[in-house]
């Protein structure tokens, strides 16, 4: 039995608990949760049938009843609590992004290595069945050489200017919260042989990027990834991957259950692969499998990939001149 503790009790924590509770894996359970207040933790545990509410984060991390923790607090505190968990000997699955910058990610990697515990960013999109099929189509050459990816991810975040989406102290803005998805998807398919990154962003009155465009050109110029993200404009989250023989369309790519393959001269092929629960179950099961095998990193999402993606976002923010107070 792998007994999970959840650091934080917000929306992401609820999705994690829901996934574990509805999975058929009897060797996985959420054993405890902690929040900034015991009242929040207690309500969360009652709502999600979690046995133990802890008075504070440190008490949970010190508990011998907890084997692994899910870090679900806002990302400025990911590094702090992931580090505390690692030093307490707990395995860690951390909500994306793993930290605020590549220096913090490298620190956590070094710490996990030294303490011989598992560490993974919860880039759950990578483990979805639709994502696996998209990769299979590309690897089998169904659209030939990939030439371009066009990804849009935009929605209107409510609560301006007080919500976390616009709060610089809470790591607000589009890049770290949603831009990480298309960047990770691009490097998953094409690697890191990037020749040039061009980007522009609108930095709003609260000091965070409300929307941005990123253009990544790979060495040789034969592949380009075009990314548009926004927390103030509603334009969906669809992706087109274009190749020399056809294209792949992925609906709501970050949580996709549906994709279509178009090959020149053939009938389109559509797949529909609904989630078993809410999509988190695949990355949770992947993390648990690694923990059971005694691995400290996931071979399908190794540390070098998480670090490489964060370095790309560091570079993009440097171009914008955007730094966060916690850095």
XYZ file of C-alpha atoms in Angstrom:
327
model
C 0.000 0.000 0.000
C 1.312 3.427 -0.977
C -0.220 5.966 1.389
C -0.354 9.471 -0.058
C -0.511 12.754 1.780
C -1.668 15.910 0.030
C -0.005 19.255 0.679
C -2.781 21.764 0.041
C -6.549 21.413 -0.261
C -7.463 23.496 -3.324
C -8.855 22.506 -6.708
C -5.813 20.482 -7.795
C -5.758 18.607 -4.486
C -9.425 17.726 -5.009
C -8.676 16.341 -8.482
C -5.882 14.188 -7.076
C -8.067 12.805 -4.281
C -10.943 12.154 -6.678
C -8.659 10.226 -9.042
C -7.191 8.032 -6.299
C -10.576 7.351 -4.695
C -12.116 6.206 -7.972
C -9.175 4.189 -9.269
C -9.397 0.425 -9.013
C -5.846 0.177 -7.667
C -6.367 -1.052 -4.123
C -2.679 -0.599 -3.299
C -3.013 3.214 -3.563
C -4.798 5.427 -1.038
C -4.914 9.021 0.143
C -4.173 8.708 3.827
C -3.881 12.337 4.906
C -4.091 15.996 3.966
C -2.778 19.253 5.378
C -3.607 22.875 4.739
C -2.789 26.309 6.132
C -5.562 25.725 8.658
C -6.747 22.569 10.357
C -10.354 23.491 9.553
C -9.619 23.445 5.804
C -7.809 20.124 6.097
C -10.633 18.611 8.157
C -13.315 19.685 5.674
C -11.261 18.337 2.794
C -10.794 14.964 4.512
C -14.501 14.643 5.287
C -15.411 15.504 1.686
C -12.942 13.041 0.145
C -13.034 10.203 2.709
C -9.428 10.806 3.788
C -8.644 9.249 7.210
C -6.275 11.843 8.673
C -6.361 15.642 8.732
C -3.105 17.148 9.990
C -2.682 20.324 12.007
C -0.054 21.644 9.598
C 2.179 20.646 6.707
C 5.183 19.776 8.871
C 3.187 17.333 11.000
C 2.065 15.455 7.907
C 5.544 15.335 6.403
C 6.883 13.955 9.688
C 4.202 11.256 9.897
C 5.279 7.645 9.523
C 1.844 6.899 8.080
C 2.673 8.809 4.885
C 4.814 7.234 2.155
C 4.478 9.816 -0.621
C 3.138 13.329 -0.987
C 1.398 15.269 -3.689
C 2.378 18.947 -3.705
C -0.770 20.932 -4.561
C -0.058 24.384 -3.123
C 0.514 27.380 -5.475
C 3.761 26.968 -7.386
C 5.837 29.588 -5.504
C 5.788 27.059 -2.621
C 6.412 23.912 -4.660
C 10.149 23.972 -4.085
C 9.889 24.607 -0.341
C 7.442 21.815 0.415
C 8.866 19.344 -2.075
C 12.267 19.866 -0.438
C 10.809 19.342 3.044
C 9.079 16.167 1.888
C 12.233 14.804 0.265
C 14.283 15.522 3.384
C 11.628 13.682 5.405
C 12.148 10.638 3.177
C 8.850 10.964 1.301
C 8.399 10.304 -2.401
C 7.113 13.358 -4.257
C 4.704 13.950 -7.120
C 4.587 17.699 -7.642
C 1.966 19.710 -9.484
C 3.385 21.483 -12.530
C 5.502 23.483 -12.798
C 7.786 21.656 -10.395
C 9.262 24.978 -9.247
C 9.534 28.620 -10.245
C 12.782 28.361 -12.208
C 15.449 25.914 -13.324
C 17.705 26.598 -10.328
C 14.958 25.429 -7.997
C 14.253 22.373 -10.174
C 17.943 21.430 -10.149
C 17.998 21.829 -6.365
C 15.078 19.403 -5.976
C 16.659 16.909 -8.378
C 19.922 16.950 -6.432
C 18.026 16.586 -3.163
C 15.973 13.626 -4.404
C 19.125 11.918 -5.674
C 20.918 12.438 -2.353
C 17.951 11.093 -0.342
C 17.148 8.296 -2.815
C 13.449 9.140 -3.106
C 11.187 9.376 -6.137
C 10.501 12.810 -7.635
C 8.304 13.649 -10.640
C 6.465 16.647 -12.008
C 2.794 15.880 -12.564
C 2.759 16.663 -16.283
C -0.321 14.471 -16.553
C -0.926 15.279 -20.231
C 2.128 13.201 -21.125
C 0.533 9.977 -19.842
C -2.952 10.268 -21.352
C -4.024 7.479 -23.735
C -4.685 10.023 -26.516
C -1.192 11.466 -26.098
C 0.262 7.967 -26.427
C -1.670 7.444 -29.660
C -0.522 10.805 -31.077
C 3.066 9.830 -30.370
C 2.497 6.442 -32.008
C 1.122 8.049 -35.182
C 4.171 10.300 -35.414
C 6.712 7.588 -34.568
C 5.182 5.274 -37.187
C 5.457 7.982 -39.835
C 1.746 8.432 -40.493
C 2.179 12.137 -41.277
C 5.808 11.927 -42.377
C 8.309 14.440 -41.104
C 6.696 16.824 -38.634
C 6.937 20.408 -39.903
C 4.800 22.558 -37.580
C 2.791 22.549 -34.360
C 0.174 25.208 -33.737
C -1.162 25.286 -30.181
C -3.716 27.649 -28.659
C -4.679 27.640 -25.003
C -6.779 30.511 -23.764
C -9.602 31.130 -21.314
C -10.958 34.020 -19.282
C -9.790 33.702 -15.682
C -12.343 35.155 -13.306
C -11.664 37.383 -10.323
C -9.417 40.059 -11.821
C -7.342 41.506 -10.240
C -7.532 39.490 -7.010
C -7.444 35.856 -8.189
C -4.230 33.843 -8.201
C -4.111 34.042 -12.006
C -3.168 37.715 -11.729
C -1.321 37.656 -8.409
C 2.437 38.012 -8.853
C 3.057 36.824 -5.284
C 1.310 33.549 -6.206
C 3.220 33.067 -9.469
C 0.308 34.267 -11.600
C 0.253 34.650 -15.358
C -0.241 32.421 -18.361
C 3.243 30.954 -18.879
C 3.892 28.944 -15.724
C 0.302 27.814 -15.341
C -0.755 26.915 -18.889
C 2.152 27.755 -21.222
C 4.072 24.879 -19.655
C 1.654 22.441 -21.353
C 2.378 23.254 -25.031
C 6.087 23.702 -24.309
C 6.217 20.264 -22.692
C 4.216 18.745 -25.557
C 6.568 20.259 -28.128
C 9.724 18.927 -26.479
C 8.046 15.551 -25.886
C 7.625 15.150 -29.652
C 10.656 17.024 -30.987
C 13.273 17.164 -28.227
C 15.428 20.138 -27.278
C 17.468 20.878 -30.403
C 16.041 24.409 -30.495
C 17.814 26.993 -32.613
C 15.824 30.109 -31.723
C 12.947 31.286 -29.524
C 11.036 34.438 -30.363
C 8.334 35.651 -28.012
C 6.186 38.575 -26.967
C 3.803 39.061 -24.057
C 1.400 41.549 -22.583
C 2.391 42.204 -18.976
C -0.739 43.493 -17.289
C -1.197 46.005 -14.502
C -0.595 43.358 -11.810
C 2.807 42.530 -13.313
C 2.115 39.103 -14.826
C 1.781 37.893 -18.421
C -1.901 37.952 -19.301
C -1.282 36.594 -22.775
C 1.738 35.643 -24.811
C 2.992 34.187 -28.079
C 5.997 31.889 -28.422
C 7.675 30.826 -31.640
C 10.239 28.002 -31.316
C 12.403 27.154 -34.320
C 14.347 23.923 -34.282
C 17.841 23.575 -35.679
C 17.782 23.614 -39.452
C 14.476 25.479 -39.506
C 12.413 22.541 -40.773
C 10.225 22.439 -37.670
C 8.473 25.349 -35.947
C 6.216 25.352 -32.893
C 3.801 28.274 -32.598
C 2.175 28.761 -29.176
C -0.454 31.255 -28.024
C -1.672 31.306 -24.418
C -3.960 33.639 -22.502
C -5.802 33.979 -19.216
C -7.905 36.888 -20.520
C -9.100 35.549 -23.895
C -11.280 32.538 -24.671
C -9.920 30.608 -27.657
C -9.899 27.006 -26.488
C -7.019 24.558 -26.272
C -6.740 22.747 -29.578
C -3.543 21.617 -31.276
C -2.601 20.917 -34.895
C 0.522 18.906 -35.719
C 1.321 19.206 -39.408
C 3.633 16.928 -41.386
C 4.672 16.341 -44.983
C 1.921 13.706 -45.555
C -0.906 14.950 -43.353
C -1.824 16.352 -39.967
C -3.081 15.450 -36.498
C -5.730 17.463 -34.685
C -5.931 17.116 -30.892
C -8.993 18.493 -29.117
C -8.350 20.146 -25.735
C -4.822 18.778 -25.966
C -3.876 19.185 -22.283
C -6.707 16.857 -21.188
C -7.550 15.286 -24.516
C -9.891 12.371 -25.018
C -10.172 12.773 -28.792
C -7.807 13.205 -31.772
C -7.979 12.860 -35.556
C -5.401 11.725 -38.094
C -5.586 13.099 -41.632
C -3.350 11.392 -44.205
C -3.161 12.584 -47.786
C -5.580 10.601 -49.938
C -7.083 8.556 -47.096
C -10.153 8.731 -44.933
C -9.605 10.537 -41.608
C -9.063 8.322 -38.578
C -10.559 9.449 -35.263
C -9.879 8.050 -31.805
C -11.932 8.650 -28.669
C -10.363 7.449 -25.411
C -12.331 8.731 -22.401
C -10.560 9.045 -19.072
C -11.207 6.403 -16.472
C -11.675 9.170 -13.884
C -10.412 12.693 -14.573
C -7.069 12.183 -16.323
C -4.878 12.331 -13.227
C -5.124 8.575 -12.749
C -2.527 7.838 -15.448
C 0.281 9.929 -13.982
C -0.582 8.770 -10.440
C -0.364 5.143 -11.513
C 2.911 5.877 -13.312
C 4.398 7.442 -10.178
C 3.246 4.553 -7.983
C 4.723 2.010 -10.382
C 8.110 3.728 -10.168
C 7.929 3.884 -6.380
C 7.114 0.169 -6.213
C 10.138 -0.589 -8.405
C 12.422 1.557 -6.265
C 13.094 4.052 -9.050
C 13.781 7.685 -8.152
C 12.818 9.173 -11.527
C 10.375 8.206 -14.229
C 12.012 6.980 -17.459
C 9.085 8.381 -19.482
C 9.401 11.790 -17.840
C 13.008 11.972 -16.624
C 14.393 14.859 -14.603
C 16.401 16.187 -17.539
C 13.160 16.825 -19.456
C 11.503 18.715 -16.598
C 14.691 20.729 -16.147
C 14.960 21.423 -19.885
C 11.371 22.684 -20.096
C 11.940 24.999 -17.138
C 15.093 26.394 -18.771
C 13.011 27.258 -21.842
C 10.527 29.124 -19.647
C 13.383 30.882 -17.840
C 14.667 32.086 -21.207
C 11.214 33.273 -22.257
C 10.707 35.225 -19.037
C 14.138 36.810 -19.403
C 13.086 38.094 -22.801
C 9.981 39.621 -21.193
C 11.817 40.976 -18.165
C 9.443 39.104 -15.825
C 10.682 37.995 -12.415
C 8.655 36.870 -9.416
C 9.115 38.120 -5.837
C 9.964 34.624 -4.582
C 12.953 34.253 -6.929
